[in-house]
Tab-separated table of N, CA, C and O in Angstrom:
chain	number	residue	atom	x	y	z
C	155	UNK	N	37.751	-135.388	-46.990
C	155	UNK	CA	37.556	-135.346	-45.553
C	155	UNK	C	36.891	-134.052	-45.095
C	155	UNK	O	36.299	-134.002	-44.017
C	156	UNK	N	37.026	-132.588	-46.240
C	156	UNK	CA	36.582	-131.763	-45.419
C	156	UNK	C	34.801	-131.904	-45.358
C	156	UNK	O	34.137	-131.270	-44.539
C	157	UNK	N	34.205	-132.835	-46.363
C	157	UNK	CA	32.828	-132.884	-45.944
C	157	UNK	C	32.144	-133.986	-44.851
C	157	UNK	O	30.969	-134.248	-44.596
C	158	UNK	N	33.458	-134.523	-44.313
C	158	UNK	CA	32.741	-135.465	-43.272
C	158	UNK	C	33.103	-134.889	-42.246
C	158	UNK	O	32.698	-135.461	-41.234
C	159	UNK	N	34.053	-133.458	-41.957
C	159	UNK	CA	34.270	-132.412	-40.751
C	159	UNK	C	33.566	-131.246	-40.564
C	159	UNK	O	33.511	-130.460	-39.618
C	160	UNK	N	32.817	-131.294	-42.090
C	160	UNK	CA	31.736	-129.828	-41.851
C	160	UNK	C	30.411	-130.894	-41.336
C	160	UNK	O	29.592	-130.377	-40.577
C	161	UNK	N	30.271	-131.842	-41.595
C	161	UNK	CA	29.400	-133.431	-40.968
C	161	UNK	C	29.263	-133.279	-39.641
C	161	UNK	O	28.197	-132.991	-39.097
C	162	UNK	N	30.248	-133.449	-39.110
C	162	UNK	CA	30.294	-133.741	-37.612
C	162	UNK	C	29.203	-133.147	-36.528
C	162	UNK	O	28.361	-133.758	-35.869
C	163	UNK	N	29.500	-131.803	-36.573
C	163	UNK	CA	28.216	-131.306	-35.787
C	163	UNK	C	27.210	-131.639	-36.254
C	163	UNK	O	26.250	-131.494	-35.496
C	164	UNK	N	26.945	-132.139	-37.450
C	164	UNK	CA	25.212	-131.918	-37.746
C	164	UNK	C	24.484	-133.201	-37.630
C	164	UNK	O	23.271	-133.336	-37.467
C	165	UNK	N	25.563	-134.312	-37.757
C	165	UNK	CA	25.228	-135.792	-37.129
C	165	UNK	C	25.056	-135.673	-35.563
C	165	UNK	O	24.198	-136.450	-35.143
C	166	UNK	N	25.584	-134.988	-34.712
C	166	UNK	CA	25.803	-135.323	-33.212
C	166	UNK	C	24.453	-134.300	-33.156
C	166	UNK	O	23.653	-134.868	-32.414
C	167	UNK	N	23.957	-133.215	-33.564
C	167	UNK	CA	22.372	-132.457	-34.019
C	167	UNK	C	21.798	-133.753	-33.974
C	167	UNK	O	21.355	-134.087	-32.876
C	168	UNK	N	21.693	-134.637	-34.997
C	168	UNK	CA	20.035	-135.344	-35.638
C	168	UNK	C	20.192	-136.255	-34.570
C	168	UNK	O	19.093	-136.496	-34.069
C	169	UNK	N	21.338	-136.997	-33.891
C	169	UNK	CA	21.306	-137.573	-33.456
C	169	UNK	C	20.841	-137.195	-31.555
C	169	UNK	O	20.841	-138.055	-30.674
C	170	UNK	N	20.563	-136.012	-31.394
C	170	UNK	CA	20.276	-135.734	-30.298
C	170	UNK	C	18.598	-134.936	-30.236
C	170	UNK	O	17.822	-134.688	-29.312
C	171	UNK	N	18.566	-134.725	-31.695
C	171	UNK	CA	17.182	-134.513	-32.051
C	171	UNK	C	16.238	-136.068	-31.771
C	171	UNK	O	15.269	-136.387	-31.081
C	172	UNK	N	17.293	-136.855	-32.877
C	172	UNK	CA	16.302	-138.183	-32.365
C	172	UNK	C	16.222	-138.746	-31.052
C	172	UNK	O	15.193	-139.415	-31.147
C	173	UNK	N	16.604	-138.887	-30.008
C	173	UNK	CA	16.849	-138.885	-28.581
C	173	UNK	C	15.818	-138.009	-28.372
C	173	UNK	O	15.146	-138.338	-27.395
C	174	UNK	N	15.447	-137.026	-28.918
C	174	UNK	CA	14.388	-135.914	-27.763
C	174	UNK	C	12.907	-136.899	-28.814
C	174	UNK	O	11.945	-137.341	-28.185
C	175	UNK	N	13.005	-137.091	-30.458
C	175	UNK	CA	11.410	-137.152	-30.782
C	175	UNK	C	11.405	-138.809	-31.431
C	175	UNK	O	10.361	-139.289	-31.874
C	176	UNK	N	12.430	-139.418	-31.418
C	176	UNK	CA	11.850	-141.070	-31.627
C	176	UNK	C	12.058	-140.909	-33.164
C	176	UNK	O	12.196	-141.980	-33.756
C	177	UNK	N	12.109	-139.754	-33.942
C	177	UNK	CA	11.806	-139.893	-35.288
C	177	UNK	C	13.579	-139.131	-35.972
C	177	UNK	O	14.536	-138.621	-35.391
C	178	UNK	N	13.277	-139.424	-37.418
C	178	UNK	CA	14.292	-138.997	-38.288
C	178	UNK	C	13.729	-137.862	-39.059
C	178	UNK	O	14.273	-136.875	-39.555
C	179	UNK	N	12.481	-138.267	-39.029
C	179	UNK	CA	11.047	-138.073	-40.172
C	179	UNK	C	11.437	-135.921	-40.150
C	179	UNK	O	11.448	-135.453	-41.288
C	180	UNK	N	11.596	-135.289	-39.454
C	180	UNK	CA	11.259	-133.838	-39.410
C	180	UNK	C	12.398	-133.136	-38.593
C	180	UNK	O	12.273	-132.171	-37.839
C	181	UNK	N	13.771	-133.974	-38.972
C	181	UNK	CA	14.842	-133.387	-38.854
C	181	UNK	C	15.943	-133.174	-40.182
C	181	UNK	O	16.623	-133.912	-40.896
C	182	UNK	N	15.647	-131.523	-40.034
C	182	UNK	CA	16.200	-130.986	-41.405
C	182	UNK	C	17.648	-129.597	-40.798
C	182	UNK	O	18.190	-129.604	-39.692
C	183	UNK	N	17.864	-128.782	-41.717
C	183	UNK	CA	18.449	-127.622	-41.454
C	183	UNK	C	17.859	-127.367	-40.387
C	183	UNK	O	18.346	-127.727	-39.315
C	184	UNK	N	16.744	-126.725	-40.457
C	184	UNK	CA	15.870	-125.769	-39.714
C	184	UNK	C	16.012	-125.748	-38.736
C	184	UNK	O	16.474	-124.895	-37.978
C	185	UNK	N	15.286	-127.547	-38.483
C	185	UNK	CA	15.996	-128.241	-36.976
C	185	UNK	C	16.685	-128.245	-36.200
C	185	UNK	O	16.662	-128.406	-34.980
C	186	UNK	N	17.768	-127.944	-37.344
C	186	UNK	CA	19.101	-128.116	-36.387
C	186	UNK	C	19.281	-126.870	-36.236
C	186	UNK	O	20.303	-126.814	-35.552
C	187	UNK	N	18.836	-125.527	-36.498
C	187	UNK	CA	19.521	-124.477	-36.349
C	187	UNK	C	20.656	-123.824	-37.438
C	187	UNK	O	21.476	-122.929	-37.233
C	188	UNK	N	20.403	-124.574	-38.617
C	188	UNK	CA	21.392	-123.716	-39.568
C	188	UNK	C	20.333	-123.205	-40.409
C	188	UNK	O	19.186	-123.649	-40.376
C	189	UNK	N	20.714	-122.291	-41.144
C	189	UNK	CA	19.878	-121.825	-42.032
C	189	UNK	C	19.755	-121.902	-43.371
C	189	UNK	O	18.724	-121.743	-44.025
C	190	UNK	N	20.792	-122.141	-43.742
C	190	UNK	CA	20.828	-123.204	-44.859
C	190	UNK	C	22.127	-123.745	-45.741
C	190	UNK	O	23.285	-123.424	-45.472
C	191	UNK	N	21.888	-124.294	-46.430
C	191	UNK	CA	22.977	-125.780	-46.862
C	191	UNK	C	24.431	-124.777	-46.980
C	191	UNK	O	25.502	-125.015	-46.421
C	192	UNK	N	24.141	-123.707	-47.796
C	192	UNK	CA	25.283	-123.375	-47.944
C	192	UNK	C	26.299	-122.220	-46.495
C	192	UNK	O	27.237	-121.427	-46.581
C	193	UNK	N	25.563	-122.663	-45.480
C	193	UNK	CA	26.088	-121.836	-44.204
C	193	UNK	C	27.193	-122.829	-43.700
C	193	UNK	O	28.114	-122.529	-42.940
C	194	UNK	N	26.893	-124.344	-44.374
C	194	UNK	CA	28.240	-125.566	-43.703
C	194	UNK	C	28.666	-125.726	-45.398
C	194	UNK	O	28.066	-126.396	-46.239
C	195	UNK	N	30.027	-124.792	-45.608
C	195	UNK	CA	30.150	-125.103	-47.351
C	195	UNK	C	31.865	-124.725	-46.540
C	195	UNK	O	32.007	-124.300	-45.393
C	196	UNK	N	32.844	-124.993	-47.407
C	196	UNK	CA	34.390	-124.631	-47.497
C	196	UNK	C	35.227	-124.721	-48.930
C	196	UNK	O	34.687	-124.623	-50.032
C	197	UNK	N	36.079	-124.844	-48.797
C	197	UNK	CA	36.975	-125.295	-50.061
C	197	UNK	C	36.113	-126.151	-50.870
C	197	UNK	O	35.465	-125.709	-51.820
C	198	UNK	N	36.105	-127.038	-50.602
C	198	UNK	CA	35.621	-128.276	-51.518
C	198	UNK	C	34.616	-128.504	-51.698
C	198	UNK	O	34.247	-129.096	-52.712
C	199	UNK	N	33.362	-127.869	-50.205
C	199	UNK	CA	32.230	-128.491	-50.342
C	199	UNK	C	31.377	-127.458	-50.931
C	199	UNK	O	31.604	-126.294	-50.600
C	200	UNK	N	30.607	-127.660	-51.600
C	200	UNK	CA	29.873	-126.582	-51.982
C	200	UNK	C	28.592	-126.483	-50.974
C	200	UNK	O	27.961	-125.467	-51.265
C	201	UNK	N	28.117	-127.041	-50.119
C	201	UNK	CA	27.149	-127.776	-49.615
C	201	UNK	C	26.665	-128.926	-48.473
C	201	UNK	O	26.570	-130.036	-48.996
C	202	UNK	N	26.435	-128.916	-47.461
C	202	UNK	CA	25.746	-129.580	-46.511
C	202	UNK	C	23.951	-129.552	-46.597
C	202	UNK	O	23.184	-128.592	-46.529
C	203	UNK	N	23.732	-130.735	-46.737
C	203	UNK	CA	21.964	-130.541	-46.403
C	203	UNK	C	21.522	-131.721	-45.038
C	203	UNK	O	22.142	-132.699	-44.622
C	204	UNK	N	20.789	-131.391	-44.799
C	204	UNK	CA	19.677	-132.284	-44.579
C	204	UNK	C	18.221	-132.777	-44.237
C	204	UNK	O	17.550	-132.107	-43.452
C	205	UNK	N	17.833	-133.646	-44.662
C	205	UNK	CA	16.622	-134.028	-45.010
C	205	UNK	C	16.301	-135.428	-44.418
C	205	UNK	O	16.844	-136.464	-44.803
C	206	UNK	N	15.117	-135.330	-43.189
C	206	UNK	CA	14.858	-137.190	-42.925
C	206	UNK	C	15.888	-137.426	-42.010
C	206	UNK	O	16.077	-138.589	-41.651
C	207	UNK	N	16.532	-136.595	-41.605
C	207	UNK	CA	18.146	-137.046	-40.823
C	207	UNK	C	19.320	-137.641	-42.113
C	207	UNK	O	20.523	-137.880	-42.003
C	208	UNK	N	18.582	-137.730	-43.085
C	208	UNK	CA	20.212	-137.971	-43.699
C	208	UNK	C	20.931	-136.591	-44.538
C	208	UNK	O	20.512	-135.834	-45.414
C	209	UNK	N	22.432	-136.721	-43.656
C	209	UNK	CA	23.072	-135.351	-44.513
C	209	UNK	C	23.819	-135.564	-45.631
C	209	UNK	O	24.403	-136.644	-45.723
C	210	UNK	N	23.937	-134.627	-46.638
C	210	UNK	CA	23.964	-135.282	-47.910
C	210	UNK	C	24.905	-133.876	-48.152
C	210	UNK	O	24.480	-132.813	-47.700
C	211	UNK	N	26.085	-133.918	-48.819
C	211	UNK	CA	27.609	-133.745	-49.088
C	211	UNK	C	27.595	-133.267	-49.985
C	211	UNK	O	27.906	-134.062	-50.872
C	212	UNK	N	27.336	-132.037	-50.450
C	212	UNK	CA	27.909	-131.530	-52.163
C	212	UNK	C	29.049	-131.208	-52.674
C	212	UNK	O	29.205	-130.007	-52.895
C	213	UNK	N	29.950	-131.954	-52.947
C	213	UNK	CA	31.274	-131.216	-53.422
C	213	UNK	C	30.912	-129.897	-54.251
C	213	UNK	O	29.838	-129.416	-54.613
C	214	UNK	N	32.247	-129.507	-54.405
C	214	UNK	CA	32.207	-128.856	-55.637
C	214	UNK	C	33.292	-127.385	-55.339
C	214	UNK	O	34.241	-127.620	-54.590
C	215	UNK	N	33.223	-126.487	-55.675
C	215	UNK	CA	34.155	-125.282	-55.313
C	215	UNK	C	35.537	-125.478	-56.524
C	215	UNK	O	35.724	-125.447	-57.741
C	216	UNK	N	36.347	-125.708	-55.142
C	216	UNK	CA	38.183	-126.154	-55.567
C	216	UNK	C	37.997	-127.901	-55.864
C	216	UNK	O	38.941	-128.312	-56.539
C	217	UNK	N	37.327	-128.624	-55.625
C	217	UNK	CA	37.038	-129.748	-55.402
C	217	UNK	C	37.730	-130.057	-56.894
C	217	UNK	O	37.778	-129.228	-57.802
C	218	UNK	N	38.459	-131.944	-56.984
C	218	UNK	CA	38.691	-131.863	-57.823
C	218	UNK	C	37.929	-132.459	-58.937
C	218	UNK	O	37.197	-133.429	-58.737
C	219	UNK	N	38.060	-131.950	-60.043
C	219	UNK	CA	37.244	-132.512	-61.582
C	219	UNK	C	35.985	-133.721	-61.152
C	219	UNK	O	34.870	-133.861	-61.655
C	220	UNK	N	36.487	-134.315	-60.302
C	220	UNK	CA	36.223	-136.135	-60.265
C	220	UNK	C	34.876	-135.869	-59.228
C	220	UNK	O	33.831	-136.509	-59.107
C	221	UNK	N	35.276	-134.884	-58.677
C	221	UNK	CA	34.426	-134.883	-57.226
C	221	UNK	C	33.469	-133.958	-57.200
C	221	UNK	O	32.696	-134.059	-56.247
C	222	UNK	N	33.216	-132.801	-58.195
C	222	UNK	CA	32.603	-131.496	-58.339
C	222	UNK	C	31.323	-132.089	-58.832
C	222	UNK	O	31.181	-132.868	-59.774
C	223	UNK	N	30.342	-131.549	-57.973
C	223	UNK	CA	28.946	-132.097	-58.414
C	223	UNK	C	28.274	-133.136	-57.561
C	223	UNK	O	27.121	-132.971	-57.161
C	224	UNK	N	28.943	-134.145	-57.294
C	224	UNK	CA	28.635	-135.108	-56.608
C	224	UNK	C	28.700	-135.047	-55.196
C	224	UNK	O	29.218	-134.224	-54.441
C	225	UNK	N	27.897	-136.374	-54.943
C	225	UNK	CA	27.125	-136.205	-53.374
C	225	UNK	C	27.693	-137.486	-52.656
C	225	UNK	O	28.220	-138.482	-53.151
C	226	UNK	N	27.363	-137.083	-50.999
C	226	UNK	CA	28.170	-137.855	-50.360
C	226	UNK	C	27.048	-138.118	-49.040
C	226	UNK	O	26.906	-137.297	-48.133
C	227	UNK	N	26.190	-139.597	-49.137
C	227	UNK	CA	25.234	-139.148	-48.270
C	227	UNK	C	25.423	-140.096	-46.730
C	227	UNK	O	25.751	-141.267	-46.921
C	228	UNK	N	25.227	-139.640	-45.150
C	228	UNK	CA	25.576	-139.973	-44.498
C	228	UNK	C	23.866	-140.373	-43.515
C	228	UNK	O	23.123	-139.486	-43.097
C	229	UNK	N	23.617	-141.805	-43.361
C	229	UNK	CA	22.023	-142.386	-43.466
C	229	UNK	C	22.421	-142.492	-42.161
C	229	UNK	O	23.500	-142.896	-41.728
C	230	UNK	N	21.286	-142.023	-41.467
C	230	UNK	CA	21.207	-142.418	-39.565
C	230	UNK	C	20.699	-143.507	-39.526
C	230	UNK	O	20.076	-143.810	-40.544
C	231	UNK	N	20.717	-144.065	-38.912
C	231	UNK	CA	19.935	-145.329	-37.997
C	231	UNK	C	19.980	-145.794	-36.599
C	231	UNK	O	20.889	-145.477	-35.832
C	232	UNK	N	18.739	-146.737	-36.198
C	232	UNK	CA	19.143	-146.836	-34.588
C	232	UNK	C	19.684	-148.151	-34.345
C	232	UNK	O	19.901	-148.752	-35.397
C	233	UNK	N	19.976	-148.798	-33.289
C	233	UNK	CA	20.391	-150.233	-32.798
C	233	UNK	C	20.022	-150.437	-31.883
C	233	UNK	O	19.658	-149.452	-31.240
C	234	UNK	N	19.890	-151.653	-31.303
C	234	UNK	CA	18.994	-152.175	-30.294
C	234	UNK	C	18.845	-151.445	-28.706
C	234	UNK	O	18.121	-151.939	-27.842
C	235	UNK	N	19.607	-150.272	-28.510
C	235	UNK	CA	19.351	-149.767	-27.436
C	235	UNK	C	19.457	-148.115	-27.777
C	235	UNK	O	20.016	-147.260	-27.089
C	236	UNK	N	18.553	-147.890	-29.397
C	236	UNK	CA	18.181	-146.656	-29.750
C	236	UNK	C	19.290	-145.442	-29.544
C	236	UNK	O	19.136	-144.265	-29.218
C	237	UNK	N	20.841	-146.456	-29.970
C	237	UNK	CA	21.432	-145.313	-29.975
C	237	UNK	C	21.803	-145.388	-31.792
C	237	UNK	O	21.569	-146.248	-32.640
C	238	UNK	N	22.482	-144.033	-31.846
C	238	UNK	CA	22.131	-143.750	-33.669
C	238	UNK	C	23.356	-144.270	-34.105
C	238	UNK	O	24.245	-144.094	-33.272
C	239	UNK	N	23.721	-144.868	-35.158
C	239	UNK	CA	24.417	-145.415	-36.120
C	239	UNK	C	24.413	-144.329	-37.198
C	239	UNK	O	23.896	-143.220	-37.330
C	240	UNK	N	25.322	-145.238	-38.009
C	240	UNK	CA	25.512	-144.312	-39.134
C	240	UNK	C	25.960	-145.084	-40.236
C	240	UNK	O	26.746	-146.032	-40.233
C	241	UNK	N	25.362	-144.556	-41.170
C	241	UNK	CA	26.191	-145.390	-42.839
C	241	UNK	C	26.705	-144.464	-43.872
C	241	UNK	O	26.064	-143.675	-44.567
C	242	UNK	N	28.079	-144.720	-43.848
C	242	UNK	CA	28.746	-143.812	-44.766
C	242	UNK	C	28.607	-144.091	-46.148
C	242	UNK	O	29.041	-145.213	-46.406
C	243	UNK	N	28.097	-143.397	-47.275
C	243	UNK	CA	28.351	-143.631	-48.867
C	243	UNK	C	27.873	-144.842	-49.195
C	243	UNK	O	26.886	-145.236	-48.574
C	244	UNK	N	28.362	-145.551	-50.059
C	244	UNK	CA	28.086	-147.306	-50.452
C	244	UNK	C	28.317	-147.965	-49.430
C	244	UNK	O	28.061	-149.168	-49.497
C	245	UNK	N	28.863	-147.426	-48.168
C	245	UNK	CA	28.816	-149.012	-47.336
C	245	UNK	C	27.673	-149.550	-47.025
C	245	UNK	O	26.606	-148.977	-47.246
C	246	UNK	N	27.799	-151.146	-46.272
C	246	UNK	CA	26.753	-152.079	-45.921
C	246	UNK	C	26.086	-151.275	-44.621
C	246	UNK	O	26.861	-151.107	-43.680
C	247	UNK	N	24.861	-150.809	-44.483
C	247	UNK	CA	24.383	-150.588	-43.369
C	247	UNK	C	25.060	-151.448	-41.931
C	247	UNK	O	25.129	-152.673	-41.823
C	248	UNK	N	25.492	-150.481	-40.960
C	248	UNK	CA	26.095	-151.264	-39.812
C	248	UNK	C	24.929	-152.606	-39.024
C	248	UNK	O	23.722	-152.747	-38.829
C	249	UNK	N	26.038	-153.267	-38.810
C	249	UNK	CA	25.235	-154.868	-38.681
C	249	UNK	C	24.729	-154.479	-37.463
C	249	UNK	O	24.022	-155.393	-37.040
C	250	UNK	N	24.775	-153.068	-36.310
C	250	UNK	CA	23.951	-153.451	-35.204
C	250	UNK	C	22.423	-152.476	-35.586
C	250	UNK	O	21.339	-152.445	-35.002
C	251	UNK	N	22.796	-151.932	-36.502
C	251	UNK	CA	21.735	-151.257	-36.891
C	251	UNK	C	19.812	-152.005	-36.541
C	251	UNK	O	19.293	-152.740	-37.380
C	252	UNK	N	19.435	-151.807	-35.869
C	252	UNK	CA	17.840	-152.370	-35.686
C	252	UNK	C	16.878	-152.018	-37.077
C	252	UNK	O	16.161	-152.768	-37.739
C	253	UNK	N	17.237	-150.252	-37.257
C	253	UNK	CA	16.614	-149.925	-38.619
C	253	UNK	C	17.064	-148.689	-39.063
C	253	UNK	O	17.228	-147.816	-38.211
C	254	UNK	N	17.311	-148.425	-40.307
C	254	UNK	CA	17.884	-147.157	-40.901
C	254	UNK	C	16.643	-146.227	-41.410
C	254	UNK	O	15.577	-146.685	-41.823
C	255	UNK	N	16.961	-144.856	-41.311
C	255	UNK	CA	16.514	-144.202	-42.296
C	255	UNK	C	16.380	-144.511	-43.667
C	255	UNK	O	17.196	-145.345	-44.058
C	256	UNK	N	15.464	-144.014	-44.643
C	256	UNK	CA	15.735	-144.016	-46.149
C	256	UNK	C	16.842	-143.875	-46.548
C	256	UNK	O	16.941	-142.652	-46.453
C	257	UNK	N	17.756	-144.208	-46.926
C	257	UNK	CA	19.109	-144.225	-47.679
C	257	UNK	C	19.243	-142.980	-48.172
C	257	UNK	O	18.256	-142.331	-48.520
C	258	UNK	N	20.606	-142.468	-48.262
C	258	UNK	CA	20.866	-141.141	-48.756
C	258	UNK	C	21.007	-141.617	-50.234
C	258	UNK	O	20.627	-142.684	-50.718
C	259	UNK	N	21.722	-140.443	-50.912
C	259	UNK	CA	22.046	-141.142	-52.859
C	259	UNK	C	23.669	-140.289	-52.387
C	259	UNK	O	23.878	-139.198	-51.855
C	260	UNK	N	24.704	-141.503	-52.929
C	260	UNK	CA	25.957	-141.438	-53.324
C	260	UNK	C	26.463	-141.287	-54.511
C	260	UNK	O	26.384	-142.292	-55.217
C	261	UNK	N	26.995	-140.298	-55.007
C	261	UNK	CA	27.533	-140.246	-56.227
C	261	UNK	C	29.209	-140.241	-56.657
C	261	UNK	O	29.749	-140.322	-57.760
C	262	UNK	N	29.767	-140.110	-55.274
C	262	UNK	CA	30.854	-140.366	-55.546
C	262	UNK	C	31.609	-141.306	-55.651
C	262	UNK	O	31.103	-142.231	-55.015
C	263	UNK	N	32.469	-141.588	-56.058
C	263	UNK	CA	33.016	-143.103	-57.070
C	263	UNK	C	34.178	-142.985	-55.790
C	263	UNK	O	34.911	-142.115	-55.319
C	264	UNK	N	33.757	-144.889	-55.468
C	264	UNK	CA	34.554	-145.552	-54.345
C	264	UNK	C	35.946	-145.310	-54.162
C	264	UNK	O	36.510	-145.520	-53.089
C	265	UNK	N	36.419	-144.946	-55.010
C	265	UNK	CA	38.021	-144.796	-55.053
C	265	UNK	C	38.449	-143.464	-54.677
C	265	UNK	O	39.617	-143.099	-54.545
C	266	UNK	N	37.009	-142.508	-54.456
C	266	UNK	CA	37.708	-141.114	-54.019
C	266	UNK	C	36.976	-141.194	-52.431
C	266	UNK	O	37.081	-140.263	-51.633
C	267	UNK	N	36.326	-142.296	-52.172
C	267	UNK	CA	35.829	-142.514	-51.079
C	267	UNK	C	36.516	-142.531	-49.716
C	267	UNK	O	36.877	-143.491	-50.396
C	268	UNK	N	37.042	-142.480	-48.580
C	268	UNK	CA	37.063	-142.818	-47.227
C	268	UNK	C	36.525	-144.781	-47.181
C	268	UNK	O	35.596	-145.408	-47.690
C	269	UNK	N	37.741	-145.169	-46.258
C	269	UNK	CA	37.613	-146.345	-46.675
C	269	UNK	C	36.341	-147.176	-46.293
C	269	UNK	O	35.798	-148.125	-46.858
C	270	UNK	N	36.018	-146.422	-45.016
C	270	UNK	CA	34.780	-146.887	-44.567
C	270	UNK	C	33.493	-146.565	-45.125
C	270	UNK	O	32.432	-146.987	-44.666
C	271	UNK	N	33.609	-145.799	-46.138
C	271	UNK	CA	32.327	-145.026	-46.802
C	271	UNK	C	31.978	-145.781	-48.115
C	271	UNK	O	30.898	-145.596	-48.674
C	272	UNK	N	33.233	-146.924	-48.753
C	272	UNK	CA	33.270	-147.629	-49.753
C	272	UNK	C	32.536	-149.054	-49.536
C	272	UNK	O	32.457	-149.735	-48.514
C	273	UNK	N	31.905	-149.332	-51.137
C	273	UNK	CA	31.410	-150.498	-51.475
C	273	UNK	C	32.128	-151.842	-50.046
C	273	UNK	O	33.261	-151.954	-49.576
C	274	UNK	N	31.038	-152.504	-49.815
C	274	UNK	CA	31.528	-153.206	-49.714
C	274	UNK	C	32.428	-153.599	-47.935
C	274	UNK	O	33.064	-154.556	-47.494
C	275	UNK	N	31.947	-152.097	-47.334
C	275	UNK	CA	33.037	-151.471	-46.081
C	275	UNK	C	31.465	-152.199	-45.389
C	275	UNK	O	30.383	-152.241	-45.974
C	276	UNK	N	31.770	-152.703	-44.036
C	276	UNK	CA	30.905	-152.956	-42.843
C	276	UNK	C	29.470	-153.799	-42.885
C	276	UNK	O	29.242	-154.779	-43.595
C	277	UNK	N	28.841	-153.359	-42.232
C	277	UNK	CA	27.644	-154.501	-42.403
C	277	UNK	C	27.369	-156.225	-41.878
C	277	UNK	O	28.041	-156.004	-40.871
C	278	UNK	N	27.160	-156.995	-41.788
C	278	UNK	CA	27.121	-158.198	-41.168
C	278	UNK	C	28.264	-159.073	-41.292
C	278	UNK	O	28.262	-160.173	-40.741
């Protein structure tokens, strides 16, 4: 959980970036005003990025064995009245979604997942 709380601000960022430019395309760190990945890091995470609007989760630190290394990626998208969505990890892109960003890459294994972030969670 602590990388979907160092998350928070930087989704409610892309998502107010996209509101000002229509795009995902050239919202990164920079963008948002951090300076870089490891300025949103804590215990566990080694890492916040983002790229395209999708922010992408590095464990690692204290993190345990299972989780060190691996990524946790959180994909924007819009819905029919261009407000932003979101897709956590392996889930099904949300069914009001109109169109997503490029997909983030997930590496963490469903069972250390958030339930909504797992195989199989949301979508049509």
């Amino acid at each position: 959980t602590e990388g979907l709380n160092l998350a928070s601000d930087l989704k409610a960022g892309v998502a107010e970036l996209y509101a000002q430019t229509g795009s995902f395309d050239d919202i990164d760190l920079n963008a948002l005003g951090v300076s870089a990945s490891t300025d949103k890091s804590g215990r566990y995470v080694q890492s916040v990025d983002v790229t395209g609007g999708v922010i992408t989760i590095l464990y690692g630190r204290d993190a345990n064995a299972n989780l060190a290394d691996q990524t946790l990626a959180l994909t924007p998208g819009v819905n029919q009245n261009f407000d932003v969505v979101w897709q956590c990890g392996n889930a099904a892109a949300p069914s009001a979604a109109a169109s997503m960003a490029s997909a983030g890459t997930t590496s963490v294994l469903d069972k250390y997942l958030p339930a909504s972030c797992r195989t199989g969670f949301g979508g049509a």
